[in-house]
Amino acid sequence: IDQLILGTAAAGRFNRGATVQRLLDECLREGATAFDTAPLYGSGAMEAFLGRAIKSRGAGPEVTVNTKFGLTPNICFARPERYYFLGKLAQAAGRQIGMKGKAPLSEITVCESAMASLERSIRHLGEGRVDVFFAHEVPVAVLMTPRFLEFIKHAKAQRLFRRFGLGGYRSHYPGSASREFLNEVDVIQVDSVPGTPPSVPKDWPGEIFLHGVLAPMRHASENTRPAVSAEDCFEEALNVQGASVL
């Protein structure tokens, strides 16, 4: 395993923004240098909390962040970190009536949506901070267009992000993607459960990121299942063929 990355989705379960901020500050003080976040997390506020924590840390090892585009909160304030609890209430209300945080992307709108999301992420996280820019549950068919391939190449050349990745449900993995498209995909994120790598050519040079390695611990506590230790989770994850990052 080459790297451990700290996910931030679960931090959005706290009801107070101050608690989220303290948690991220402590993670940085303890030496965390790689994070995974998204515009969806923390009702739209997680990138802002994380960027604030990185800026307040001061000098230290380089911190890199993986972020995403595609899924967004149902309702998001202009400054979601200021209205964090109200944002959580809005998301809860949206779920009660069946709303799901997904932007309606198409082949026509995907480039503009990705660029707007990336610019927002950079404002929160800082320039040069984004390592992997993931398409977050965006169907591959929407991404396999000349315009979007050009967007990836241009953004990399401008150093807006270092690598491009696919993350989300298994139905969005690139089993039928063109080779031209896969040549621009550097990372594919795979859920740790069931933990089966996606279908990609054997000579594809990218990396497999294993997502949600510690999720079984939370699921066990929520559903009164037998306790699962962190050691158990990591041991199972290490058996997933091809994974290099957890």
PDB file of C-alpha atoms in Angstrom:
ATOM      1  CA  ILE A   1       0.000   0.000   0.000  1.00  0.00           C
ATOM      2  CA  ASP A   2       1.480   3.318  -1.095  1.00  0.00           C
ATOM      3  CA  GLN A   3      -0.660   5.785   0.826  1.00  0.00           C
ATOM      4  CA  LEU A   4      -3.388   6.232   3.431  1.00  0.00           C
ATOM      5  CA  ILE A   5      -5.916   8.994   2.797  1.00  0.00           C
ATOM      6  CA  LEU A   6      -8.262  10.395   5.438  1.00  0.00           C
ATOM      7  CA  GLY A   7     -11.857  10.621   4.203  1.00  0.00           C
ATOM      8  CA  THR A   8     -14.049  13.468   5.444  1.00  0.00           C
ATOM      9  CA  ALA A   9     -17.573  12.294   4.586  1.00  0.00           C
ATOM     10  CA  ALA A  10     -18.231  10.889   8.056  1.00  0.00           C
ATOM     11  CA  ALA A  11     -17.155  14.163   9.695  1.00  0.00           C
ATOM     12  CA  GLY A  12     -20.353  15.660   8.312  1.00  0.00           C
ATOM     13  CA  ARG A  13     -22.330  13.525  10.747  1.00  0.00           C
ATOM     14  CA  PHE A  14     -21.548  15.983  13.542  1.00  0.00           C
ATOM     15  CA  ASN A  15     -24.232  18.606  14.120  1.00  0.00           C
ATOM     16  CA  ARG A  16     -21.946  21.498  15.023  1.00  0.00           C
ATOM     17  CA  GLY A  17     -19.569  23.087  12.566  1.00  0.00           C
ATOM     18  CA  ALA A  18     -17.150  23.894  15.388  1.00  0.00           C
ATOM     19  CA  THR A  19     -16.843  20.170  16.121  1.00  0.00           C
ATOM     20  CA  VAL A  20     -16.014  19.409  12.485  1.00  0.00           C
ATOM     21  CA  GLN A  21     -13.431  22.182  12.449  1.00  0.00           C
ATOM     22  CA  ARG A  22     -11.745  20.932  15.631  1.00  0.00           C
ATOM     23  CA  LEU A  23     -11.630  17.394  14.254  1.00  0.00           C
ATOM     24  CA  LEU A  24      -9.900  18.461  11.057  1.00  0.00           C
ATOM     25  CA  ASP A  25      -7.502  20.732  12.959  1.00  0.00           C
ATOM     26  CA  GLU A  26      -6.543  17.798  15.200  1.00  0.00           C
ATOM     27  CA  CYS A  27      -6.017  15.469  12.231  1.00  0.00           C
ATOM     28  CA  LEU A  28      -3.526  17.919  10.761  1.00  0.00           C
ATOM     29  CA  ARG A  29      -1.749  18.356  14.090  1.00  0.00           C
ATOM     30  CA  GLU A  30      -1.414  14.561  14.317  1.00  0.00           C
ATOM     31  CA  GLY A  31       0.309  14.443  10.949  1.00  0.00           C
ATOM     32  CA  ALA A  32      -2.404  13.737   8.354  1.00  0.00           C
ATOM     33  CA  THR A  33      -1.263  15.021   4.960  1.00  0.00           C
ATOM     34  CA  ALA A  34      -3.744  13.487   2.484  1.00  0.00           C
ATOM     35  CA  PHE A  35      -7.521  13.988   2.540  1.00  0.00           C
ATOM     36  CA  ASP A  36     -10.543  13.015   0.459  1.00  0.00           C
ATOM     37  CA  THR A  37     -13.505  15.377   0.336  1.00  0.00           C
ATOM     38  CA  ALA A  38     -16.309  16.530  -1.975  1.00  0.00           C
ATOM     39  CA  PRO A  39     -18.761  19.405  -2.479  1.00  0.00           C
ATOM     40  CA  LEU A  40     -21.482  17.055  -1.235  1.00  0.00           C
ATOM     41  CA  TYR A  41     -19.878  16.385   2.152  1.00  0.00           C
ATOM     42  CA  GLY A  42     -20.921  18.281   5.252  1.00  0.00           C
ATOM     43  CA  SER A  43     -23.976  19.710   3.458  1.00  0.00           C
ATOM     44  CA  GLY A  44     -21.609  21.614   1.178  1.00  0.00           C
ATOM     45  CA  ALA A  45     -19.323  22.921   3.926  1.00  0.00           C
ATOM     46  CA  MET A  46     -16.577  20.290   4.216  1.00  0.00           C
ATOM     47  CA  GLU A  47     -14.203  21.788   1.645  1.00  0.00           C
ATOM     48  CA  ALA A  48     -14.399  25.146   3.419  1.00  0.00           C
ATOM     49  CA  PHE A  49     -13.719  23.569   6.831  1.00  0.00           C
ATOM     50  CA  LEU A  50     -10.786  21.595   5.452  1.00  0.00           C
ATOM     51  CA  GLY A  51      -9.315  24.593   3.638  1.00  0.00           C
ATOM     52  CA  ARG A  52      -9.544  26.649   6.816  1.00  0.00           C
ATOM     53  CA  ALA A  53      -7.777  23.919   8.799  1.00  0.00           C
ATOM     54  CA  ILE A  54      -4.964  23.671   6.243  1.00  0.00           C
ATOM     55  CA  LYS A  55      -4.433  27.435   6.175  1.00  0.00           C
ATOM     56  CA  SER A  56      -4.423  27.738   9.968  1.00  0.00           C
ATOM     57  CA  ARG A  57      -1.881  24.924  10.374  1.00  0.00           C
ATOM     58  CA  GLY A  58       0.947  27.027   8.979  1.00  0.00           C
ATOM     59  CA  ALA A  59       4.246  25.536   7.855  1.00  0.00           C
ATOM     60  CA  GLY A  60       4.586  21.770   7.617  1.00  0.00           C
ATOM     61  CA  PRO A  61       4.572  18.859   5.174  1.00  0.00           C
ATOM     62  CA  GLU A  62       2.662  19.347   1.936  1.00  0.00           C
ATOM     63  CA  VAL A  63      -1.048  18.584   2.248  1.00  0.00           C
ATOM     64  CA  THR A  64      -2.891  17.198  -0.776  1.00  0.00           C
ATOM     65  CA  VAL A  65      -6.631  16.813  -1.221  1.00  0.00           C
ATOM     66  CA  ASN A  66      -8.762  14.679  -3.499  1.00  0.00           C
ATOM     67  CA  THR A  67     -12.094  16.265  -4.316  1.00  0.00           C
ATOM     68  CA  LYS A  68     -14.950  15.675  -6.723  1.00  0.00           C
ATOM     69  CA  PHE A  69     -17.719  17.026  -8.914  1.00  0.00           C
ATOM     70  CA  GLY A  70     -21.111  15.640  -9.854  1.00  0.00           C
ATOM     71  CA  LEU A  71     -22.989  15.138  -6.590  1.00  0.00           C
ATOM     72  CA  THR A  72     -24.039  18.313  -4.806  1.00  0.00           C
ATOM     73  CA  PRO A  73     -26.242  19.133  -1.800  1.00  0.00           C
ATOM     74  CA  ASN A  74     -29.946  19.575  -2.476  1.00  0.00           C
ATOM     75  CA  ILE A  75     -29.770  23.050  -0.952  1.00  0.00           C
ATOM     76  CA  CYS A  76     -26.488  24.872  -0.412  1.00  0.00           C
ATOM     77  CA  PHE A  77     -25.916  28.322   1.065  1.00  0.00           C
ATOM     78  CA  ALA A  78     -23.354  30.707  -0.425  1.00  0.00           C
ATOM     79  CA  ARG A  79     -21.255  30.305   2.747  1.00  0.00           C
ATOM     80  CA  PRO A  80     -22.263  26.809   3.933  1.00  0.00           C
ATOM     81  CA  GLU A  81     -19.659  26.728   6.703  1.00  0.00           C
ATOM     82  CA  ARG A  82     -21.427  29.692   8.344  1.00  0.00           C
ATOM     83  CA  TYR A  83     -24.849  28.040   8.179  1.00  0.00           C
ATOM     84  CA  TYR A  84     -23.717  24.468   8.697  1.00  0.00           C
ATOM     85  CA  PHE A  85     -26.538  23.310  10.973  1.00  0.00           C
ATOM     86  CA  LEU A  86     -29.209  24.928   8.777  1.00  0.00           C
ATOM     87  CA  GLY A  87     -27.654  23.143   5.832  1.00  0.00           C
ATOM     88  CA  LYS A  88     -27.921  19.814   7.627  1.00  0.00           C
ATOM     89  CA  LEU A  89     -31.584  20.483   8.388  1.00  0.00           C
ATOM     90  CA  ALA A  90     -32.202  21.313   4.727  1.00  0.00           C
ATOM     91  CA  GLN A  91     -30.533  18.078   3.607  1.00  0.00           C
ATOM     92  CA  ALA A  92     -32.545  16.045   6.097  1.00  0.00           C
ATOM     93  CA  ALA A  93     -35.768  17.636   4.874  1.00  0.00           C
ATOM     94  CA  GLY A  94     -34.801  16.942   1.289  1.00  0.00           C
ATOM     95  CA  ARG A  95     -34.179  13.275   2.029  1.00  0.00           C
ATOM     96  CA  GLN A  96     -37.614  13.004   3.653  1.00  0.00           C
ATOM     97  CA  ILE A  97     -39.293  14.017   0.391  1.00  0.00           C
ATOM     98  CA  GLY A  98     -37.036  11.867  -1.775  1.00  0.00           C
ATOM     99  CA  MET A  99     -34.560  14.461  -3.035  1.00  0.00           C
ATOM    100  CA  LYS A 100     -31.078  13.207  -3.862  1.00  0.00           C
ATOM    101  CA  GLY A 101     -27.962  15.329  -4.139  1.00  0.00           C
ATOM    102  CA  LYS A 102     -27.190  14.889  -7.802  1.00  0.00           C
ATOM    103  CA  ALA A 103     -26.626  17.551 -10.412  1.00  0.00           C
ATOM    104  CA  PRO A 104     -28.437  16.731 -13.689  1.00  0.00           C
ATOM    105  CA  LEU A 105     -25.341  16.446 -15.881  1.00  0.00           C
ATOM    106  CA  SER A 106     -25.394  15.803 -19.588  1.00  0.00           C
ATOM    107  CA  GLU A 107     -22.798  15.688 -22.362  1.00  0.00           C
ATOM    108  CA  ILE A 108     -23.595  19.355 -22.969  1.00  0.00           C
ATOM    109  CA  THR A 109     -23.321  20.632 -19.382  1.00  0.00           C
ATOM    110  CA  VAL A 110     -20.669  18.389 -17.851  1.00  0.00           C
ATOM    111  CA  CYS A 111     -17.640  20.531 -18.766  1.00  0.00           C
ATOM    112  CA  GLU A 112     -19.131  23.734 -17.367  1.00  0.00           C
ATOM    113  CA  SER A 113     -20.303  21.953 -14.225  1.00  0.00           C
ATOM    114  CA  ALA A 114     -16.902  20.343 -13.650  1.00  0.00           C
ATOM    115  CA  MET A 115     -15.058  23.650 -14.134  1.00  0.00           C
ATOM    116  CA  ALA A 116     -17.389  25.574 -11.815  1.00  0.00           C
ATOM    117  CA  SER A 117     -17.017  22.887  -9.140  1.00  0.00           C
ATOM    118  CA  LEU A 118     -13.231  22.814  -9.532  1.00  0.00           C
ATOM    119  CA  GLU A 119     -12.931  26.602  -9.233  1.00  0.00           C
ATOM    120  CA  ARG A 120     -15.020  26.521  -6.059  1.00  0.00           C
ATOM    121  CA  SER A 121     -12.878  23.736  -4.609  1.00  0.00           C
ATOM    122  CA  ILE A 122      -9.667  25.640  -5.350  1.00  0.00           C
ATOM    123  CA  ARG A 123     -11.073  28.764  -3.659  1.00  0.00           C
ATOM    124  CA  HIS A 124     -11.701  26.738  -0.511  1.00  0.00           C
ATOM    125  CA  LEU A 125      -8.629  24.486  -0.534  1.00  0.00           C
ATOM    126  CA  GLY A 126      -5.957  26.681  -2.095  1.00  0.00           C
ATOM    127  CA  GLU A 127      -4.133  26.629  -5.415  1.00  0.00           C
ATOM    128  CA  GLY A 128      -2.029  23.601  -6.183  1.00  0.00           C
ATOM    129  CA  ARG A 129      -3.751  21.560  -3.496  1.00  0.00           C
ATOM    130  CA  VAL A 130      -5.993  19.265  -5.551  1.00  0.00           C
ATOM    131  CA  ASP A 131      -4.331  15.940  -6.314  1.00  0.00           C
ATOM    132  CA  VAL A 132      -7.137  13.793  -7.781  1.00  0.00           C
ATOM    133  CA  PHE A 133     -10.272  15.390  -9.233  1.00  0.00           C
ATOM    134  CA  PHE A 134     -12.948  12.671  -9.226  1.00  0.00           C
ATOM    135  CA  ALA A 135     -16.129  12.426 -11.256  1.00  0.00           C
ATOM    136  CA  HIS A 136     -18.525  11.624  -8.401  1.00  0.00           C
ATOM    137  CA  GLU A 137     -21.072   9.083  -9.643  1.00  0.00           C
ATOM    138  CA  VAL A 138     -21.139  10.662 -13.087  1.00  0.00           C
ATOM    139  CA  PRO A 139     -21.949   8.056 -15.765  1.00  0.00           C
ATOM    140  CA  VAL A 140     -18.954   7.355 -17.959  1.00  0.00           C
ATOM    141  CA  ALA A 141     -21.106   7.807 -21.079  1.00  0.00           C
ATOM    142  CA  VAL A 142     -21.511  11.494 -20.148  1.00  0.00           C
ATOM    143  CA  LEU A 143     -17.738  11.912 -19.794  1.00  0.00           C
ATOM    144  CA  MET A 144     -16.588  10.196 -23.014  1.00  0.00           C
ATOM    145  CA  THR A 145     -16.817  13.248 -25.250  1.00  0.00           C
ATOM    146  CA  PRO A 146     -14.059  15.157 -27.052  1.00  0.00           C
ATOM    147  CA  ARG A 147     -14.931  18.300 -25.093  1.00  0.00           C
ATOM    148  CA  PHE A 148     -14.553  16.620 -21.725  1.00  0.00           C
ATOM    149  CA  LEU A 149     -11.307  14.897 -22.740  1.00  0.00           C
ATOM    150  CA  GLU A 150     -10.010  18.319 -23.743  1.00  0.00           C
ATOM    151  CA  PHE A 151     -11.159  19.721 -20.376  1.00  0.00           C
ATOM    152  CA  ILE A 152      -9.119  17.057 -18.526  1.00  0.00           C
ATOM    153  CA  LYS A 153      -6.002  17.719 -20.596  1.00  0.00           C
ATOM    154  CA  HIS A 154      -6.314  21.502 -20.249  1.00  0.00           C
ATOM    155  CA  ALA A 155      -6.893  21.368 -16.472  1.00  0.00           C
ATOM    156  CA  LYS A 156      -3.859  19.115 -15.989  1.00  0.00           C
ATOM    157  CA  ALA A 157      -1.706  21.369 -18.165  1.00  0.00           C
ATOM    158  CA  GLN A 158      -2.810  24.377 -16.098  1.00  0.00           C
ATOM    159  CA  ARG A 159      -2.057  22.380 -12.910  1.00  0.00           C
ATOM    160  CA  LEU A 160      -5.588  22.854 -11.626  1.00  0.00           C
ATOM    161  CA  PHE A 161      -5.391  19.211 -10.538  1.00  0.00           C
ATOM    162  CA  ARG A 162      -2.731  16.549 -10.937  1.00  0.00           C
ATOM    163  CA  ARG A 163      -4.801  13.495 -11.790  1.00  0.00           C
ATOM    164  CA  PHE A 164      -8.322  12.643 -12.932  1.00  0.00           C
ATOM    165  CA  GLY A 165     -10.354   9.838 -11.392  1.00  0.00           C
ATOM    166  CA  LEU A 166     -13.664   7.990 -11.405  1.00  0.00           C
ATOM    167  CA  GLY A 167     -15.507   7.389  -8.152  1.00  0.00           C
ATOM    168  CA  GLY A 168     -18.965   6.138  -7.350  1.00  0.00           C
ATOM    169  CA  TYR A 169     -21.277   3.219  -7.739  1.00  0.00           C
ATOM    170  CA  ARG A 170     -20.159   0.172  -9.662  1.00  0.00           C
ATOM    171  CA  SER A 171     -22.495   0.934 -12.577  1.00  0.00           C
ATOM    172  CA  HIS A 172     -20.381   4.007 -13.354  1.00  0.00           C
ATOM    173  CA  TYR A 173     -17.102   2.117 -13.622  1.00  0.00           C
ATOM    174  CA  PRO A 174     -15.472   2.005 -17.048  1.00  0.00           C
ATOM    175  CA  GLY A 175     -16.115  -1.539 -18.176  1.00  0.00           C
ATOM    176  CA  SER A 176     -17.080  -0.321 -21.654  1.00  0.00           C
ATOM    177  CA  ALA A 177     -15.059   2.905 -21.730  1.00  0.00           C
ATOM    178  CA  SER A 178     -12.982   3.696 -24.781  1.00  0.00           C
ATOM    179  CA  ARG A 179      -9.234   3.340 -24.590  1.00  0.00           C
ATOM    180  CA  GLU A 180      -8.840   7.019 -25.457  1.00  0.00           C
ATOM    181  CA  PHE A 181     -10.886   7.939 -22.400  1.00  0.00           C
ATOM    182  CA  LEU A 182      -9.106   5.485 -20.091  1.00  0.00           C
ATOM    183  CA  ASN A 183      -5.772   6.975 -21.129  1.00  0.00           C
ATOM    184  CA  GLU A 184      -6.860  10.172 -19.312  1.00  0.00           C
ATOM    185  CA  VAL A 185      -8.138   8.338 -16.215  1.00  0.00           C
ATOM    186  CA  ASP A 186      -5.381   8.089 -13.603  1.00  0.00           C
ATOM    187  CA  VAL A 187      -7.367   6.715 -10.649  1.00  0.00           C
ATOM    188  CA  ILE A 188     -10.443   4.539 -10.155  1.00  0.00           C
ATOM    189  CA  GLN A 189     -12.043   4.498  -6.709  1.00  0.00           C
ATOM    190  CA  VAL A 190     -13.461   1.136  -5.642  1.00  0.00           C
ATOM    191  CA  ASP A 191     -15.760   0.559  -2.666  1.00  0.00           C
ATOM    192  CA  SER A 192     -14.091  -1.621  -0.042  1.00  0.00           C
ATOM    193  CA  VAL A 193     -17.265  -3.725   0.197  1.00  0.00           C
ATOM    194  CA  PRO A 194     -17.477  -5.999  -1.735  1.00  0.00           C
ATOM    195  CA  GLY A 195     -14.043  -4.858  -2.819  1.00  0.00           C
ATOM    196  CA  THR A 196     -13.892  -6.202  -6.362  1.00  0.00           C
ATOM    197  CA  PRO A 197     -11.703  -4.132  -8.706  1.00  0.00           C
ATOM    198  CA  PRO A 198     -13.468  -2.659 -11.748  1.00  0.00           C
ATOM    199  CA  SER A 199     -13.037  -4.043 -15.225  1.00  0.00           C
ATOM    200  CA  VAL A 200     -10.103  -2.244 -16.854  1.00  0.00           C
ATOM    201  CA  PRO A 201      -7.473  -3.395 -19.344  1.00  0.00           C
ATOM    202  CA  LYS A 202      -4.588  -5.250 -17.741  1.00  0.00           C
ATOM    203  CA  ASP A 203      -2.113  -2.750 -19.136  1.00  0.00           C
ATOM    204  CA  TRP A 204      -4.030   0.276 -17.801  1.00  0.00           C
ATOM    205  CA  PRO A 205      -1.307   2.199 -15.914  1.00  0.00           C
ATOM    206  CA  GLY A 206      -3.533   3.914 -13.355  1.00  0.00           C
ATOM    207  CA  GLU A 207      -4.099   3.317  -9.638  1.00  0.00           C
ATOM    208  CA  ILE A 208      -6.917   1.649  -7.714  1.00  0.00           C
ATOM    209  CA  PHE A 209      -8.033   3.572  -4.623  1.00  0.00           C
ATOM    210  CA  LEU A 210      -9.963   1.532  -2.061  1.00  0.00           C
ATOM    211  CA  HIS A 211     -12.781   3.630  -0.580  1.00  0.00           C
ATOM    212  CA  GLY A 212     -14.441   3.355   2.841  1.00  0.00           C
ATOM    213  CA  VAL A 213     -11.988   0.911   4.383  1.00  0.00           C
ATOM    214  CA  LEU A 214     -13.163   1.634   7.935  1.00  0.00           C
ATOM    215  CA  ALA A 215     -16.871   1.850   7.033  1.00  0.00           C
ATOM    216  CA  PRO A 216     -17.627  -1.652   8.478  1.00  0.00           C
ATOM    217  CA  MET A 217     -16.761  -0.288  11.941  1.00  0.00           C
ATOM    218  CA  ARG A 218     -19.481   2.370  11.638  1.00  0.00           C
ATOM    219  CA  HIS A 219     -21.999  -0.030  10.135  1.00  0.00           C
ATOM    220  CA  ALA A 220     -21.434  -2.461  12.988  1.00  0.00           C
ATOM    221  CA  SER A 221     -22.061   0.215  15.618  1.00  0.00           C
ATOM    222  CA  GLU A 222     -25.184   1.512  13.863  1.00  0.00           C
ATOM    223  CA  ASN A 223     -26.790  -1.878  13.308  1.00  0.00           C
ATOM    224  CA  THR A 224     -25.689  -3.598  16.542  1.00  0.00           C
ATOM    225  CA  ARG A 225     -23.627  -6.064  14.546  1.00  0.00           C
ATOM    226  CA  PRO A 226     -20.565  -7.756  16.062  1.00  0.00           C
ATOM    227  CA  ALA A 227     -17.780  -5.262  16.640  1.00  0.00           C
ATOM    228  CA  VAL A 228     -15.218  -4.856  13.857  1.00  0.00           C
ATOM    229  CA  SER A 229     -11.724  -3.576  14.607  1.00  0.00           C
ATOM    230  CA  ALA A 230      -9.620  -1.280  12.451  1.00  0.00           C
ATOM    231  CA  GLU A 231      -7.103  -4.117  12.122  1.00  0.00           C
ATOM    232  CA  ASP A 232      -9.819  -6.390  10.694  1.00  0.00           C
ATOM    233  CA  CYS A 233     -10.805  -3.729   8.162  1.00  0.00           C
ATOM    234  CA  PHE A 234      -7.246  -3.158   6.988  1.00  0.00           C
ATOM    235  CA  GLU A 235      -6.523  -6.876   6.774  1.00  0.00           C
ATOM    236  CA  GLU A 236      -9.540  -7.386   4.515  1.00  0.00           C
ATOM    237  CA  ALA A 237      -8.632  -4.353   2.405  1.00  0.00           C
ATOM    238  CA  LEU A 238      -5.116  -5.609   1.800  1.00  0.00           C
ATOM    239  CA  ASN A 239      -6.586  -8.673   0.096  1.00  0.00           C
ATOM    240  CA  VAL A 240      -8.213  -6.573  -2.649  1.00  0.00           C
ATOM    241  CA  GLN A 241      -6.138  -7.203  -5.734  1.00  0.00           C
ATOM    242  CA  GLY A 242      -4.712  -4.121  -7.398  1.00  0.00           C
ATOM    243  CA  ALA A 243      -5.479  -1.590  -4.659  1.00  0.00           C
ATOM    244  CA  SER A 244      -2.560   0.695  -3.830  1.00  0.00           C
ATOM    245  CA  VAL A 245      -4.213   3.455  -1.803  1.00  0.00           C
ATOM    246  CA  LEU A 246      -6.656   3.202   1.113  1.00  0.00           C
TER     247      LEU A 246
END
